[in-house]
Short mmCIF file of C-alpha atoms in Angstrom, two decimals:
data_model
loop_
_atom_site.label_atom_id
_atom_site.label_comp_id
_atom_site.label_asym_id
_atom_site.label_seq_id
_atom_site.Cartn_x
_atom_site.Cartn_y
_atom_site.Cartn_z
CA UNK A 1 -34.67 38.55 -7.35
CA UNK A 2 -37.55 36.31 -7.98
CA UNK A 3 -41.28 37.73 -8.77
CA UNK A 4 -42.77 38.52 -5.33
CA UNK A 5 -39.45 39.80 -3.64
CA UNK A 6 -37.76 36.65 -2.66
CA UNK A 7 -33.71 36.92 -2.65
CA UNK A 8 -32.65 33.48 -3.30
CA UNK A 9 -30.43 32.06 -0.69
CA UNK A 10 -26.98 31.43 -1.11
CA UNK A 11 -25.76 27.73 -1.69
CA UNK A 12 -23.72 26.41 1.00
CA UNK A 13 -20.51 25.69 0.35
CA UNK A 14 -18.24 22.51 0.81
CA UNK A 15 -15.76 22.97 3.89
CA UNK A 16 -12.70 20.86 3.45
CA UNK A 17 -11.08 20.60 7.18
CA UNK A 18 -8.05 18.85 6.13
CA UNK A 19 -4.69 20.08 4.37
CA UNK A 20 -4.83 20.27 0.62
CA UNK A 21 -1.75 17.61 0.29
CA UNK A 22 -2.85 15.02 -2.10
CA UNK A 23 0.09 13.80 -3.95
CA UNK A 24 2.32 10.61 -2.13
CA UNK A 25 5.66 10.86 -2.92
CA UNK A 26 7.24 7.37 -2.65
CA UNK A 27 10.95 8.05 -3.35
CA UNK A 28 11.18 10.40 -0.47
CA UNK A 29 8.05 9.01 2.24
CA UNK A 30 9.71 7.80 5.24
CA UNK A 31 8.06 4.46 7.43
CA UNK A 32 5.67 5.26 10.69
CA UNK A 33 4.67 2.86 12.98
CA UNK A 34 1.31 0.76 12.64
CA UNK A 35 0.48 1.33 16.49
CA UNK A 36 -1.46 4.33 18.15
CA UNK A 37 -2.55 5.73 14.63
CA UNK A 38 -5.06 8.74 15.12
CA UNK A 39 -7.15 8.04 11.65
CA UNK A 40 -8.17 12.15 12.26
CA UNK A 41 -4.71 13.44 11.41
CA UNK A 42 -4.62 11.41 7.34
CA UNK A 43 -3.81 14.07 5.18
CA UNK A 44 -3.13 11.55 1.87
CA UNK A 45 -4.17 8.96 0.13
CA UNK A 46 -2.76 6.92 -2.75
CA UNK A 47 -3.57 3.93 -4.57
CA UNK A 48 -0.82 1.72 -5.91
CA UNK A 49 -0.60 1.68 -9.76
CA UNK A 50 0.18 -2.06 -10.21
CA UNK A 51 -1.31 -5.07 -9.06
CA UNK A 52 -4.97 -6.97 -9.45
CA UNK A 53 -6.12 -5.38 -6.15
CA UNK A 54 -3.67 -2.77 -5.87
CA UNK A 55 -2.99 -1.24 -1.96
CA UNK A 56 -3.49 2.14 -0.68
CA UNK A 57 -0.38 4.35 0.53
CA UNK A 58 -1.49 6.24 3.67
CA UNK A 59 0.06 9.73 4.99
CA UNK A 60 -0.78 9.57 8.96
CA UNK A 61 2.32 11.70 10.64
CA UNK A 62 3.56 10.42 14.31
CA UNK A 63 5.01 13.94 14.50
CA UNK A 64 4.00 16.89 12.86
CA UNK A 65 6.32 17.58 10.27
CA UNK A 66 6.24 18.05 6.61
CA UNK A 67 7.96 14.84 5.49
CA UNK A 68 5.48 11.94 4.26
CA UNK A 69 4.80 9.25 6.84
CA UNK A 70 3.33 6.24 5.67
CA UNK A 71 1.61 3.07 6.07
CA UNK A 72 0.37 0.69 3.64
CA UNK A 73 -3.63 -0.54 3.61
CA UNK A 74 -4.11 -4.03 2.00
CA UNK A 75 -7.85 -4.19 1.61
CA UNK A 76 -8.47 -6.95 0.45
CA UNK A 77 -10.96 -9.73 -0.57
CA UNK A 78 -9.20 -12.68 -0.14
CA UNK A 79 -7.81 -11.68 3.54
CA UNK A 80 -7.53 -15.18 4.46
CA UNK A 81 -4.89 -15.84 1.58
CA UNK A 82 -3.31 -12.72 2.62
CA UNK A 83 -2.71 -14.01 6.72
CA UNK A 84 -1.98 -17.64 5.27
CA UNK A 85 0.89 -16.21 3.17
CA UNK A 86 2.55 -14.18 5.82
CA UNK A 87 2.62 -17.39 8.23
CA UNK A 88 3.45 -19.60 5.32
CA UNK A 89 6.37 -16.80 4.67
CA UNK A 90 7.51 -16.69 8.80
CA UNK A 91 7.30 -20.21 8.47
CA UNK A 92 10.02 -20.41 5.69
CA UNK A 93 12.09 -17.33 7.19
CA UNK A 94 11.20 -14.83 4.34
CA UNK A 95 11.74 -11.22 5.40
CA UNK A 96 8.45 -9.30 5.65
CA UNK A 97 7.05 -6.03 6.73
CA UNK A 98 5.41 -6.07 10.11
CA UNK A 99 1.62 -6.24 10.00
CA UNK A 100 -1.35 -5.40 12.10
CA UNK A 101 -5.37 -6.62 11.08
CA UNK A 102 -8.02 -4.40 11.33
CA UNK A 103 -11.43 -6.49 12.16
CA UNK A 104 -14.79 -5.63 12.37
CA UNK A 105 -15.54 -6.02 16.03
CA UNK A 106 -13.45 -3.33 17.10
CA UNK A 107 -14.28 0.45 16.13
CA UNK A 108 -10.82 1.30 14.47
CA UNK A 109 -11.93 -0.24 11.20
CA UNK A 110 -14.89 1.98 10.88
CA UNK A 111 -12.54 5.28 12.03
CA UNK A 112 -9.74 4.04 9.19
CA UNK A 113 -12.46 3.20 6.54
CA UNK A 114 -14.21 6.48 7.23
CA UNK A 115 -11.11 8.92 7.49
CA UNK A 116 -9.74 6.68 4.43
CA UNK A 117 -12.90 7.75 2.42
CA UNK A 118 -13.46 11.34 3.34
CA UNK A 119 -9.82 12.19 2.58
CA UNK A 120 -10.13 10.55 -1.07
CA UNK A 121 -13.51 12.47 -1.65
CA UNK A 122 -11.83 16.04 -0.98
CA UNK A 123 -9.06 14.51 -3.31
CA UNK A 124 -11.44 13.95 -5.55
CA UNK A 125 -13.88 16.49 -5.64
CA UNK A 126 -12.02 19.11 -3.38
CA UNK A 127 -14.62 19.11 -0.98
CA UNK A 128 -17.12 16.83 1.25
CA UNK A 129 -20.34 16.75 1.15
CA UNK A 130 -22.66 18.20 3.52
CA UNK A 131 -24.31 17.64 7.02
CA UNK A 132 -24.40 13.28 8.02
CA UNK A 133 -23.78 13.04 4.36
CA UNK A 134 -19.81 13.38 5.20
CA UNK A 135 -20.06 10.51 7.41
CA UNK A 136 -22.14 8.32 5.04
CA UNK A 137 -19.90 5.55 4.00
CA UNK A 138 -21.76 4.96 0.57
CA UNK A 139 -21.75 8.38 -0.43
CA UNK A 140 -18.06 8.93 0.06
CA UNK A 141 -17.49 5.75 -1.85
CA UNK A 142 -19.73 7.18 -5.07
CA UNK A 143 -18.10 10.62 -4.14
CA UNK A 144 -14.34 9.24 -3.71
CA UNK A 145 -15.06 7.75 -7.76
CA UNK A 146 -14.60 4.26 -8.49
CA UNK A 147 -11.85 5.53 -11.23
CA UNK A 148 -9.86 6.13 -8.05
CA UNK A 149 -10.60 2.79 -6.65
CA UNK A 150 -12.72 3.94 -3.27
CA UNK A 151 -14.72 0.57 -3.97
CA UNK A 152 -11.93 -1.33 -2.77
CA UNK A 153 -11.87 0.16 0.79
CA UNK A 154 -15.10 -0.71 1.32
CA UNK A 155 -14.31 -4.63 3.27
CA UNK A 156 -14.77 -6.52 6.15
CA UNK A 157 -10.97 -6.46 7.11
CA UNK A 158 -7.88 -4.28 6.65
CA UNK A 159 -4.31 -5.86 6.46
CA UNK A 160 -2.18 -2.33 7.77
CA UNK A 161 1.49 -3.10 6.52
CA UNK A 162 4.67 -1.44 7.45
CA UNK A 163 5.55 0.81 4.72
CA UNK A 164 9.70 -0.09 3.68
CA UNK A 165 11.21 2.24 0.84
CA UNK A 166 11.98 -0.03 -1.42
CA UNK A 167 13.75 -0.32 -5.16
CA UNK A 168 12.11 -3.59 -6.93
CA UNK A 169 14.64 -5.41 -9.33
CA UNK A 170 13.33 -3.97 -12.81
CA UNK A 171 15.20 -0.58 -11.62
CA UNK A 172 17.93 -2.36 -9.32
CA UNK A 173 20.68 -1.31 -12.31
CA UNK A 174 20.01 2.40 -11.75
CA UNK A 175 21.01 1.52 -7.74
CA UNK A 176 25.31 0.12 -7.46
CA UNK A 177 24.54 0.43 -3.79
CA UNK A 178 22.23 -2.21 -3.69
CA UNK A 179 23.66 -4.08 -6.36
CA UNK A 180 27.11 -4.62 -4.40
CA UNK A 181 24.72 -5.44 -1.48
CA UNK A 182 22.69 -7.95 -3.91
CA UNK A 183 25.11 -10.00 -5.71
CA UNK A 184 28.27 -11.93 -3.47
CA UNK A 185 31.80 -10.59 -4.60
CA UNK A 186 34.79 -12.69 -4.80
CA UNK A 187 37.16 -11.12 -2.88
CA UNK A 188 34.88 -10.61 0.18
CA UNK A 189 33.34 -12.90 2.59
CA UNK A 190 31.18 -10.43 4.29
CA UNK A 191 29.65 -7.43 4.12
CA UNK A 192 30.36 -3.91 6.28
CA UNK A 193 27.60 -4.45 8.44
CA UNK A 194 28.82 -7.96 9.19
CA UNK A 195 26.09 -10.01 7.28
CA UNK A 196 26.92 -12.97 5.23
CA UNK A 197 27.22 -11.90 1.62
CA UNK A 198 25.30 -14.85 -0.01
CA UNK A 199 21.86 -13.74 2.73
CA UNK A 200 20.27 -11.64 -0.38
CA UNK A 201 20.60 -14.66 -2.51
CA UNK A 202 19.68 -16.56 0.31
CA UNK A 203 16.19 -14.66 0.63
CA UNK A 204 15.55 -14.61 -3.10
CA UNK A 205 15.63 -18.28 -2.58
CA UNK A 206 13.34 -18.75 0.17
CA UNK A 207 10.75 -16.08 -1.68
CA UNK A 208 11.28 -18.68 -4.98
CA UNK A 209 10.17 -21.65 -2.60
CA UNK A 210 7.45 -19.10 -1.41
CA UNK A 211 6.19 -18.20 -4.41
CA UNK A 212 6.20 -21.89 -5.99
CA UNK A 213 4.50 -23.12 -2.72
CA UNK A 214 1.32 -20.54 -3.38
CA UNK A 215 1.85 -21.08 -7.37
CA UNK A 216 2.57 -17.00 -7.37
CA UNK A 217 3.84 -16.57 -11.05
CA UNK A 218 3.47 -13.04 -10.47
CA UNK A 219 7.15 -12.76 -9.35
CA UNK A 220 10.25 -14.39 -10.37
CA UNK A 221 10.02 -15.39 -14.42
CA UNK A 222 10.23 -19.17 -14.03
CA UNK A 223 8.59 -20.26 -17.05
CA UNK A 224 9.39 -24.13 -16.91
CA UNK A 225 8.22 -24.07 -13.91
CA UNK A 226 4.65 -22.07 -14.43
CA UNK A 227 4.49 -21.87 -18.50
CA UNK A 228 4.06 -25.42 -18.57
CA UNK A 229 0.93 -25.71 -16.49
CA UNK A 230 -0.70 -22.54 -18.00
CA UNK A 231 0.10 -23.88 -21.94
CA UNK A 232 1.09 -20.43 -22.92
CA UNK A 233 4.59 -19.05 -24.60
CA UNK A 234 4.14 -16.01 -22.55
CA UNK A 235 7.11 -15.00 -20.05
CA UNK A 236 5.51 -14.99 -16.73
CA UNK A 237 7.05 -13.04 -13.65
CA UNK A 238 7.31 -9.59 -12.83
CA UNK A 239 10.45 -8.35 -11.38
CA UNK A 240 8.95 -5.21 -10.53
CA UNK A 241 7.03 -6.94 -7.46
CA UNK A 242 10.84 -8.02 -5.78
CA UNK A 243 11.98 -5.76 -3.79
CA UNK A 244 14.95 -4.24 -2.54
CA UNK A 245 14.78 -2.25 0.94
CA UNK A 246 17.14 1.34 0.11
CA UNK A 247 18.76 0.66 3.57
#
């Protein structure tokens, strides 16, 4: 009690309205659909550990269940590469996950960037902050910590990708199912489902003519056909960034 009588008030506390789920689990996370998503209902959010930008793995369930439904958020600064890729890749017949822009004329982009934010801070800090400050997008972004990357969700334009569980080739070894499926036998001439059993070779070599057309050295380790122009010894390509769909 302070001098005159005065009881000090109690400090309010945080409220955190959503579920305390915070971890993504990728090997188990099924795919949802990128239409009719109701930003209210995120309960987690994930950045990717790899890549210069990295993308965000979000838990929005179509139905309520206890199985991880996700979508993938692209947020990115160059979004005009981005589009130009996936044409340049429909163009060429490469198989990609369907895709949906979010732009800043309509009021989605503010509801994903928002929910996106608030659901990182409680990560976080296990709580929001108070009164408008919940709903103040540059408060959430110091609160959500740039160590977890909430800097990056804060653009004019989000790239929402289809979500596809996935083995990349680095790990393909530890996966016979997909390696029958991957590499032609020579006793068969097609596959159960029916499919031509050179069409995975076929699509690594449309994503090689992909990735040489864009000068993407990020993927398949060509080195006399990148090492040459960047002078170095180095192995370039990183097999962990072609992927394998489980199915």
């Amino acid at each position: 009690i302070r001098k005159g009588g005065d009881v000090p008030k109690p400090k309010k506390k945080w409220a955190d309205p959503l579920t305390n789920q915070r971890v993504i689990h990728l090997d188990s996370a099924i795919s949802r659909g990128l239409d009719s998503i109701d930003w209210q209902k995120l309960r987690a959010i994930q950045k990717s550990a790899g890549g210069s930008e990295g993308v965000w793995f979000v838990d929005i369930p179509e139905q309520e269940t206890e199985e991880q439904q996700l979508l993938v958020i692209k947020a990115s600064g160059s979004m005009a590469a981005d589009i130009f890729s996936f044409h340049l890749g429909e163009q060429l017949g490469v198989l990609l996950p369907k895709y949906r822009v979010l732009t800043p004329d309509t009021p989605e982009l503010y509801n994903a960037t928002l929910n996106c934010l608030q659901r990182l801070t409680i990560q976080v800090n296990g709580k929001l902050p108070p009164g408008r400050e919940s709903n103040n997008l540059s408060t959430l972004m110091v609160l959500g910590g740039t160590t977890a990357g909430a800097g990056t969700l804060n653009r004019p334009f989000f790239l929402l990708l289809e979500f596809i569980p996935n083995i990349d080739a680095e790990h393909i070894a530890q996966h016979p199912n997909i390696v029958k499926k991957v590499l032609p036998t020579l006793h068969n001439t097609e596959e159960e489902d029916g499919n031509s059993e050179t069409e995975h070779l076929e699509q690594i070599g449309k994503i090689l003519a992909f990735d040489a057309i864009l000068n993407n050295f990020d993927r398949l380790p060509l080195g006399k056909l990148w090492k040459y122009e960047l002078e170095t010894e180095v192995p370039l390509g990183n097999l962990g960034n072609l992927l394998f769909r489980k199915d």
